[in-house]
Short mmCIF file of C-alpha atoms and ligand atoms in Angstrom, two decimals:
data_model
loop_
_atom_site.label_atom_id
_atom_site.label_comp_id
_atom_site.label_asym_id
_atom_site.label_seq_id
_atom_site.Cartn_x
_atom_site.Cartn_y
_atom_site.Cartn_z
CA MET A 14 84.61 124.41 110.78
CA SER A 15 84.27 121.93 113.45
CA GLN A 16 81.97 120.91 116.35
CA ASN A 17 82.40 119.49 119.82
CA ILE A 18 85.47 117.89 119.82
CA PRO A 19 86.42 116.08 123.19
CA LYS A 20 89.95 116.62 124.49
CA VAL A 21 91.06 112.50 125.10
CA GLN A 22 89.90 109.37 123.73
CA LYS A 23 90.42 105.74 122.97
CA VAL A 24 92.48 103.94 120.82
CA ALA A 25 94.86 100.89 119.96
CA VAL A 26 97.92 101.29 120.43
CA VAL A 27 101.24 99.63 119.99
CA PRO A 28 104.20 101.73 121.72
CA LYS A 29 107.20 100.21 119.82
CA ALA A 30 107.94 98.12 117.23
CA GLY A 31 106.70 94.57 117.65
CA GLY A 32 105.71 95.40 120.90
CA THR A 33 102.06 94.41 122.18
CA ILE A 34 98.71 95.99 122.08
CA GLU A 35 97.37 98.35 124.56
CA ILE A 36 94.06 100.48 124.92
CA LYS A 37 94.76 102.95 126.50
CA ASN A 38 91.25 106.00 127.19
CA ASP A 39 93.56 109.31 127.41
CA TRP A 40 95.47 109.71 124.23
CA PRO A 41 94.96 112.76 123.06
CA VAL A 42 92.23 113.80 120.79
CA THR A 43 94.35 116.77 117.33
CA GLN A 44 92.12 119.71 117.94
CA GLN A 45 90.66 122.14 114.88
CA LYS A 46 93.24 124.89 115.56
CA ASP A 47 96.31 122.27 114.93
CA LEU A 48 94.66 120.37 111.09
CA LYS A 49 97.18 121.23 108.75
CA PRO A 50 95.62 122.33 105.53
CA GLY A 51 94.58 118.94 103.62
CA GLU A 52 93.68 117.16 106.73
CA CYS A 53 90.34 116.76 108.75
CA LEU A 54 89.49 115.35 111.80
CA ILE A 55 87.19 111.67 110.67
CA LYS A 56 85.01 110.85 113.93
CA MET A 57 84.58 107.01 113.41
CA GLU A 58 81.59 104.74 113.08
CA ALA A 59 84.01 101.30 112.51
CA SER A 60 86.84 99.58 111.63
CA GLY A 61 87.34 96.21 109.80
CA CYS A 62 90.64 94.47 110.59
CA CYS A 63 93.42 93.32 107.97
CA HIS A 64 95.80 91.02 107.50
CA THR A 65 98.53 94.27 107.24
CA ASP A 66 97.57 95.97 110.62
CA LEU A 67 98.69 92.25 112.25
CA HIS A 68 102.19 92.76 109.57
CA ALA A 69 102.68 96.23 110.96
CA ALA A 70 102.08 95.25 114.72
CA LEU A 71 103.83 92.00 114.08
CA ASP A 72 106.72 94.05 112.83
CA ASP A 73 107.27 91.15 110.22
CA TRP A 74 107.62 93.71 106.68
CA PRO A 75 110.91 94.76 105.10
CA LEU A 76 109.58 97.82 105.49
CA LYS A 77 108.71 99.37 109.04
CA ALA A 78 106.06 101.36 110.80
CA LYS A 79 105.98 104.56 112.77
CA THR A 80 105.66 104.16 116.44
CA PRO A 81 103.69 103.94 118.77
CA LEU A 82 101.56 102.63 116.26
CA ILE A 83 97.94 103.26 116.02
CA GLY A 84 97.29 100.85 112.97
CA GLY A 85 94.01 100.86 111.14
CA HIS A 86 93.33 101.37 107.87
CA GLU A 87 89.62 100.67 106.55
CA GLY A 88 87.65 102.88 108.39
CA VAL A 89 84.42 104.72 107.93
CA GLY A 90 83.49 108.36 110.39
CA THR A 91 82.47 111.81 109.81
CA ILE A 92 84.39 114.30 108.83
CA VAL A 93 83.65 117.48 112.54
CA ALA A 94 86.53 119.21 111.74
CA ILE A 95 88.32 120.90 108.66
CA GLY A 96 91.54 122.10 108.50
CA ASP A 97 92.11 126.04 108.18
CA HIS A 98 92.64 127.11 104.60
CA THR A 99 91.52 124.31 102.56
CA ASP A 100 91.60 125.15 99.44
CA ASN A 101 89.08 123.43 97.11
CA SER A 102 87.96 120.32 99.80
CA PRO A 103 85.87 118.32 97.75
CA VAL A 104 84.65 116.69 100.54
CA LYS A 105 82.83 118.70 103.47
CA LEU A 106 82.00 119.39 107.01
CA GLY A 107 79.00 116.82 108.30
CA GLU A 108 80.45 114.60 105.47
CA ARG A 109 80.56 110.43 105.76
CA VAL A 110 84.13 109.38 103.87
CA GLY A 111 85.80 106.14 104.11
CA ILE A 112 89.91 105.81 105.18
CA LYS A 113 91.66 103.89 103.22
CA TRP A 114 95.71 102.40 102.99
CA LEU A 115 96.52 104.79 101.23
CA ALA A 116 95.52 108.77 103.62
CA ASP A 117 97.32 110.56 101.22
CA SER A 118 99.65 111.13 97.59
CA CYS A 119 100.88 114.93 96.54
CA LEU A 120 98.77 114.18 92.87
CA ASN A 121 100.82 115.54 90.93
CA CYS A 122 104.09 113.07 90.73
CA GLU A 123 103.92 111.09 87.25
CA ASP A 124 102.94 107.85 89.08
CA CYS A 125 99.98 110.01 90.39
CA ARG A 126 99.46 112.00 86.98
CA LYS A 127 98.65 108.08 85.57
CA GLY A 128 96.65 107.23 88.23
CA ARG A 129 99.53 104.68 90.38
CA GLU A 130 98.29 107.63 93.32
CA GLN A 131 99.82 104.74 95.95
CA ASN A 132 103.30 104.25 94.06
CA CYS A 133 103.08 107.86 95.13
CA ASP A 134 106.48 109.09 96.56
CA HIS A 135 104.77 110.77 99.11
CA ALA A 136 102.44 108.79 99.96
CA LYS A 137 100.97 108.72 103.50
CA LEU A 138 99.97 104.95 104.83
CA SER A 139 97.25 105.06 107.73
CA GLY A 140 98.10 102.37 110.55
CA PHE A 141 101.63 102.65 108.69
CA THR A 142 103.51 105.90 108.28
CA VAL A 143 100.78 107.72 109.88
CA ASP A 144 98.08 106.80 112.65
CA GLY A 145 95.77 104.79 110.93
CA THR A 146 91.90 104.23 112.20
CA PHE A 147 91.68 101.88 115.23
CA ALA A 148 90.64 105.59 117.29
CA GLU A 149 87.47 107.44 117.83
CA TYR A 150 89.03 110.25 115.94
CA VAL A 151 91.54 110.27 113.30
CA VAL A 152 93.08 112.92 110.84
CA SER A 153 92.83 112.43 107.38
CA PHE A 154 93.28 113.88 104.16
CA VAL A 155 90.53 115.89 102.68
CA ARG A 156 91.42 115.06 98.82
CA HIS A 157 91.94 110.93 99.43
CA VAL A 158 89.38 110.56 101.59
CA THR A 159 86.35 108.56 100.17
CA PRO A 160 82.01 109.09 100.46
CA ILE A 161 80.94 106.57 101.04
CA PRO A 162 77.55 106.21 98.95
CA GLU A 163 74.33 107.79 101.04
CA GLY A 164 71.78 104.36 102.88
CA PHE A 165 74.73 102.45 103.05
CA ASP A 166 76.13 100.48 106.68
CA SER A 167 79.03 101.74 108.18
CA ASN A 168 80.01 97.90 109.44
CA ALA A 169 80.07 96.51 105.88
CA ALA A 170 81.37 99.64 104.57
CA ALA A 171 84.75 99.58 106.58
CA SER A 172 86.37 96.55 105.00
CA ILE A 173 85.76 98.06 101.12
CA LEU A 174 87.95 100.62 101.99
CA CYS A 175 90.97 97.76 101.71
CA ALA A 176 89.78 94.13 101.74
CA GLY A 177 87.51 95.04 98.99
CA VAL A 178 89.03 98.10 96.99
CA THR A 179 92.40 95.55 96.45
CA VAL A 180 90.60 92.80 94.65
CA TYR A 181 88.32 94.58 93.37
CA ARG A 182 91.28 96.71 91.23
CA ALA A 183 93.81 93.18 91.34
CA ILE A 184 91.13 91.17 89.68
CA LYS A 185 90.55 94.59 86.67
CA TYR A 186 93.63 94.18 86.14
CA SER A 187 93.56 91.09 85.72
CA ARG A 188 93.33 90.17 82.12
CA THR A 189 89.77 88.39 82.54
CA GLU A 190 87.13 87.84 80.08
CA GLN A 191 83.60 86.81 81.67
CA GLY A 192 83.61 82.70 81.91
CA ASP A 193 87.91 82.54 82.66
CA PHE A 194 88.80 80.70 85.65
CA ILE A 195 90.19 82.20 88.59
CA VAL A 196 91.33 80.70 92.10
CA ILE A 197 91.42 82.68 94.86
CA PRO A 198 93.43 80.81 97.37
CA GLY A 199 93.47 82.52 100.52
CA ALA A 200 89.14 83.02 98.98
CA GLY A 201 88.27 82.25 102.60
CA GLY A 202 89.82 85.24 104.39
CA GLY A 203 88.66 89.11 104.10
CA LEU A 204 90.75 90.35 100.84
CA GLY A 205 89.41 86.10 99.25
CA HIS A 206 85.77 86.69 100.43
CA LEU A 207 85.79 89.65 98.69
CA ALA A 208 87.70 88.80 95.89
CA VAL A 209 84.76 85.72 95.33
CA GLN A 210 82.31 88.30 94.80
CA TYR A 211 83.77 89.94 92.30
CA ALA A 212 85.24 87.68 90.12
CA ARG A 213 81.83 86.35 90.17
CA ALA A 214 80.18 90.70 89.51
CA ARG A 215 82.71 90.11 86.20
CA GLY A 216 81.75 86.70 85.04
CA LEU A 217 84.28 85.08 86.45
CA ARG A 218 84.37 81.14 88.06
CA VAL A 219 86.04 81.61 90.86
CA ILE A 220 88.19 78.22 92.41
CA ALA A 221 88.23 79.20 95.13
CA ILE A 222 91.70 77.72 97.70
CA ASP A 223 91.46 78.23 101.43
CA THR A 224 90.40 75.42 104.19
CA GLY A 225 88.01 74.08 106.92
CA ASP A 226 84.80 73.75 106.77
CA HIS A 227 83.18 77.42 107.87
CA LYS A 228 85.77 79.44 105.09
CA LYS A 229 83.96 75.61 102.70
CA LYS A 230 80.27 77.12 103.08
CA LEU A 231 80.95 80.97 103.41
CA VAL A 232 83.20 80.97 99.69
CA GLN A 233 80.53 78.33 98.51
CA SER A 234 77.43 80.50 99.54
CA LEU A 235 78.93 83.27 97.80
CA GLY A 236 79.11 81.98 94.58
CA ALA A 237 82.54 80.40 94.26
CA GLU A 238 82.26 77.14 92.09
CA THR A 239 85.06 74.81 93.11
CA TRP A 240 85.47 74.01 96.28
CA ILE A 241 89.89 73.31 97.32
CA ASP A 242 91.16 72.70 100.57
CA PHE A 243 95.02 73.11 101.10
CA LYS A 244 95.06 70.89 103.65
CA GLU A 245 92.76 68.33 102.47
CA SER A 246 93.88 68.52 98.88
CA LYS A 247 96.94 65.89 97.98
CA ASP A 248 97.40 67.71 94.12
CA ILE A 249 96.38 71.03 94.29
CA VAL A 250 97.60 71.63 90.83
CA ALA A 251 96.10 68.11 89.33
CA ASP A 252 92.60 70.01 91.28
CA VAL A 253 92.32 73.54 89.72
CA LYS A 254 93.47 71.18 86.09
CA LYS A 255 90.94 69.27 86.71
CA ALA A 256 87.99 72.19 87.65
CA THR A 257 89.22 73.98 84.86
CA GLY A 258 88.60 70.95 81.97
CA GLY A 259 92.22 70.44 81.59
CA LYS A 260 94.22 72.99 80.48
CA GLY A 261 94.05 75.37 83.48
CA ALA A 262 93.36 78.93 84.69
CA HIS A 263 93.85 81.79 83.01
CA SER A 264 93.97 84.18 85.85
CA ALA A 265 94.91 84.00 89.60
CA VAL A 266 94.28 85.89 91.91
CA VAL A 267 96.71 84.98 95.45
CA THR A 268 94.86 86.09 98.53
CA SER A 269 96.72 84.71 101.46
CA ALA A 270 99.43 86.29 104.06
CA SER A 271 101.74 83.30 104.18
CA SER A 272 104.53 82.01 100.76
CA GLY A 273 101.57 78.96 100.50
CA GLY A 274 98.96 80.26 98.36
CA TYR A 275 101.56 81.28 96.00
CA THR A 276 103.68 78.02 95.86
CA GLN A 277 101.54 76.56 93.27
CA ALA A 278 99.93 79.15 91.57
CA LEU A 279 101.74 79.88 88.12
CA GLU A 280 102.27 75.51 87.90
CA TYR A 281 97.68 75.22 88.10
CA LEU A 282 97.89 78.89 85.55
CA ARG A 283 97.55 77.83 81.71
CA ALA A 284 99.43 79.72 78.54
CA GLY A 285 98.74 83.45 78.42
CA ALA A 286 97.26 84.02 82.27
CA THR A 287 98.22 86.23 84.76
CA LEU A 288 98.60 85.88 88.02
CA MET A 289 97.81 88.69 90.48
CA ALA A 290 100.48 88.82 93.78
CA VAL A 291 98.37 90.11 96.17
CA GLY A 292 98.73 88.42 99.54
CA LEU A 293 102.02 90.21 101.66
CA PRO A 294 104.58 87.72 103.28
CA GLY A 295 107.57 89.87 104.37
CA GLU A 296 109.71 87.49 103.78
CA ALA A 297 109.64 85.31 101.09
CA THR A 298 109.89 85.07 96.98
CA LEU A 299 108.76 83.82 94.35
CA ASN A 300 110.17 81.25 92.48
CA ALA A 301 109.12 81.09 88.76
CA SER A 302 111.34 79.46 86.21
CA ILE A 303 112.43 82.01 83.29
CA PHE A 304 111.82 79.00 80.58
CA PHE A 305 108.43 78.51 81.19
CA THR A 306 106.94 82.57 82.43
CA VAL A 307 108.59 83.11 78.61
CA PHE A 308 107.20 79.54 76.89
CA ARG A 309 103.73 80.30 78.32
CA SER A 310 103.47 84.18 77.66
CA ILE A 311 102.28 84.14 81.22
CA SER A 312 102.29 87.55 82.96
CA ILE A 313 103.55 88.40 86.65
CA ILE A 314 101.90 91.29 88.50
CA GLY A 315 102.42 93.29 91.17
CA SER A 316 98.73 94.71 92.64
CA TYR A 317 98.79 97.26 95.92
CA VAL A 318 95.29 98.40 96.76
CA GLY A 319 94.04 101.28 94.42
CA ASN A 320 93.35 104.83 94.00
CA ARG A 321 90.52 107.15 94.36
CA GLN A 322 88.28 105.99 90.98
CA ASP A 323 89.41 102.15 92.14
CA ALA A 324 88.13 102.84 96.14
CA ARG A 325 84.55 104.83 94.27
CA GLU A 326 84.10 101.57 91.76
CA ALA A 327 84.49 99.62 94.56
CA LEU A 328 82.21 101.38 97.36
CA GLU A 329 79.28 101.46 94.68
CA LEU A 330 79.14 97.76 93.34
CA ALA A 331 79.11 96.65 97.96
CA ALA A 332 76.65 99.78 98.26
CA ARG A 333 74.13 98.20 95.71
CA GLY A 334 74.37 95.25 97.44
CA VAL A 335 76.82 92.57 94.50
CA VAL A 336 79.48 92.70 97.00
CA LYS A 337 78.81 92.30 100.44
CA VAL A 338 81.19 92.11 103.32
CA HIS A 339 80.93 89.20 106.23
CA PHE A 340 81.76 90.20 108.72
CA GLU A 341 80.91 90.58 112.11
CA THR A 342 81.55 93.16 115.01
CA ARG A 343 83.81 94.14 118.03
CA ASP A 344 84.61 95.77 120.40
CA LEU A 345 87.73 98.12 120.44
CA LYS A 346 89.58 96.42 122.48
CA GLU A 347 89.10 92.75 121.37
CA LEU A 348 92.04 93.62 119.42
CA LYS A 349 94.51 91.24 120.74
CA ASN A 350 91.92 88.83 120.41
CA THR A 351 91.54 89.32 116.73
CA TYR A 352 94.78 89.43 115.87
CA ASP A 353 95.35 85.97 117.22
CA GLY A 354 92.04 84.45 115.19
CA MET A 355 94.04 85.59 112.38
CA SER A 356 97.07 84.87 112.58
CA ASN A 357 95.86 81.13 113.66
CA GLY A 358 93.63 81.60 109.80
CA LYS A 359 90.72 81.21 112.27
CA VAL A 360 89.03 84.78 110.79
CA ALA A 361 86.27 84.54 107.73
CA GLY A 362 85.38 87.41 106.70
CA ARG A 363 85.86 89.97 107.94
CA ILE A 364 86.25 90.89 112.04
CA VAL A 365 85.31 95.13 112.59
CA PHE A 366 85.21 96.57 115.46
CA ASP A 367 82.52 98.85 116.38
CA LEU A 368 84.33 103.27 117.55
CA THR A 369 80.43 104.64 118.12
CA LYS A 370 81.26 103.28 121.23
P1 LIG B 404 92.76 86.51 106.41
O1 LIG B 404 93.98 86.29 106.91
O2 LIG B 404 91.66 87.48 106.82
O3 LIG B 404 93.39 86.66 104.99
C1 LIG B 404 94.10 85.23 104.40
C2 LIG B 404 93.79 83.97 103.93
O4 LIG B 404 94.69 83.16 103.38
C3 LIG B 404 93.37 82.94 105.26
O5 LIG B 404 92.09 83.01 104.87
C4 LIG B 404 94.40 81.62 105.48
O6 LIG B 404 92.99 80.95 106.10
C5 LIG B 404 94.01 82.02 103.13
N1 LIG B 404 95.90 80.13 103.85
C6 LIG B 404 96.52 80.96 103.93
N2 LIG B 404 97.45 80.32 103.46
C7 LIG B 404 97.03 79.02 103.05
C8 LIG B 404 97.55 78.14 101.13
N3 LIG B 404 98.63 78.54 101.05
N4 LIG B 404 96.03 78.61 100.92
C9 LIG B 404 95.63 78.63 100.51
N5 LIG B 404 94.81 80.19 101.20
C10 LIG B 404 95.78 80.44 102.02
O7 LIG B 404 93.40 88.05 105.61
P2 LIG B 404 93.92 89.32 104.85
O8 LIG B 404 92.83 90.73 105.53
O9 LIG B 404 92.79 88.99 103.56
O10 LIG B 404 95.16 90.12 103.88
C11 LIG B 404 95.68 89.49 103.55
C12 LIG B 404 97.43 89.43 103.50
O11 LIG B 404 97.34 90.27 101.61
C13 LIG B 404 97.89 89.34 103.86
O12 LIG B 404 99.98 89.68 103.79
C14 LIG B 404 98.15 91.81 103.65
O13 LIG B 404 99.11 92.26 103.99
C15 LIG B 404 97.84 90.87 101.94
N6 LIG B 404 96.89 92.70 101.71
C16 LIG B 404 97.47 93.01 100.46
C17 LIG B 404 97.68 94.13 99.81
C18 LIG B 404 97.74 94.55 98.15
O14 LIG B 404 97.42 95.84 98.33
N7 LIG B 404 98.26 94.06 98.14
C19 LIG B 404 95.73 95.07 100.79
C20 LIG B 404 95.08 94.12 101.60
C21 LIG B 404 96.72 93.50 102.09
ZN1 LIG B 405 94.44 96.30 103.80
#
């Protein structure tokens, strides 16, 4: 069960924790005979670059990634080999599939059975605990790869596999109803610009927080009703309250990679509102008044990527054009520059690497 598979490939690898990225052209490709049951080999077409990849490369999280590490977890490609003795594979050779952060989970534990596959004790994480999508060939797992809807461009689909599914799920569980106000700090970034669109698709009124004219134009073009520049605003809480007729927003989905986006969120939410914590600064803590969290019936929910079903739902909306990834395509050797741009807040939307070159 395999096609012509080369012995070596191009990858972007971080040799040790916090080390510099190296592009290698002679990295071994796992051959069909070496795949374990349940594993498949995917010839990659495209991979998005998520801020999580930057956290992993910088080693700035309390969790440690494998080393050496091939990052990347927003990938699309075609299955070119499946391990022998793989029973009941839901995908087949030649099928185009997506690789998400959650590469695999056991599907048998309480977390998996309850649909929180991402919390499985046996979870394997692409570009973190197993090598990821910044490569021409990737080993993944048949039961967790996501079929890509026919006709949906691979470069456009890639970022739905992390950014898309993550914000899709966060909004799904934000306890909001049509016509409610939702604040999105980080709205101009990879996750944020998709959150604006998934929120609009649910009939929510979006208050976008980020900085710079480029991101302002982007989020306004995607349907954000109110724009707040966090570097220019003198009082973000007052600005949100004003935009919501004085009472504050029904929810906030915080997608900034630094703690800044969380700082005022609890103050600009109305009573009964829900804070969806999505952005993952490694060291920060959330400083919530216990008294007012109780008194104002505020819910604080951590929302971590999504399960197989969330991925399918998020992709379906994007394939139908309801949500569009705003992306620029680059060569994999631009990974370091891309990380630099991301660190400086210069990337609006997503950078997607074309892995067919
Ligand atoms: P990104 O760099 O593309 O976007 C982050 C955006 O936040 C930028 O546009 C930046 O200008 C903006 N920002 C910075 N400070 C801000 C502030 N004080 N207020 C408002 N906006 C601010 O990053 P991304 O790829 O969208 O990822 C964002 C974060 O989400 C990262 O920490 C990443 O690790 C995390 N993430 C979490 C999950 C999850 O499952 N919860 C999944 C994927 C990514
Ligand atoms: Zn990601």
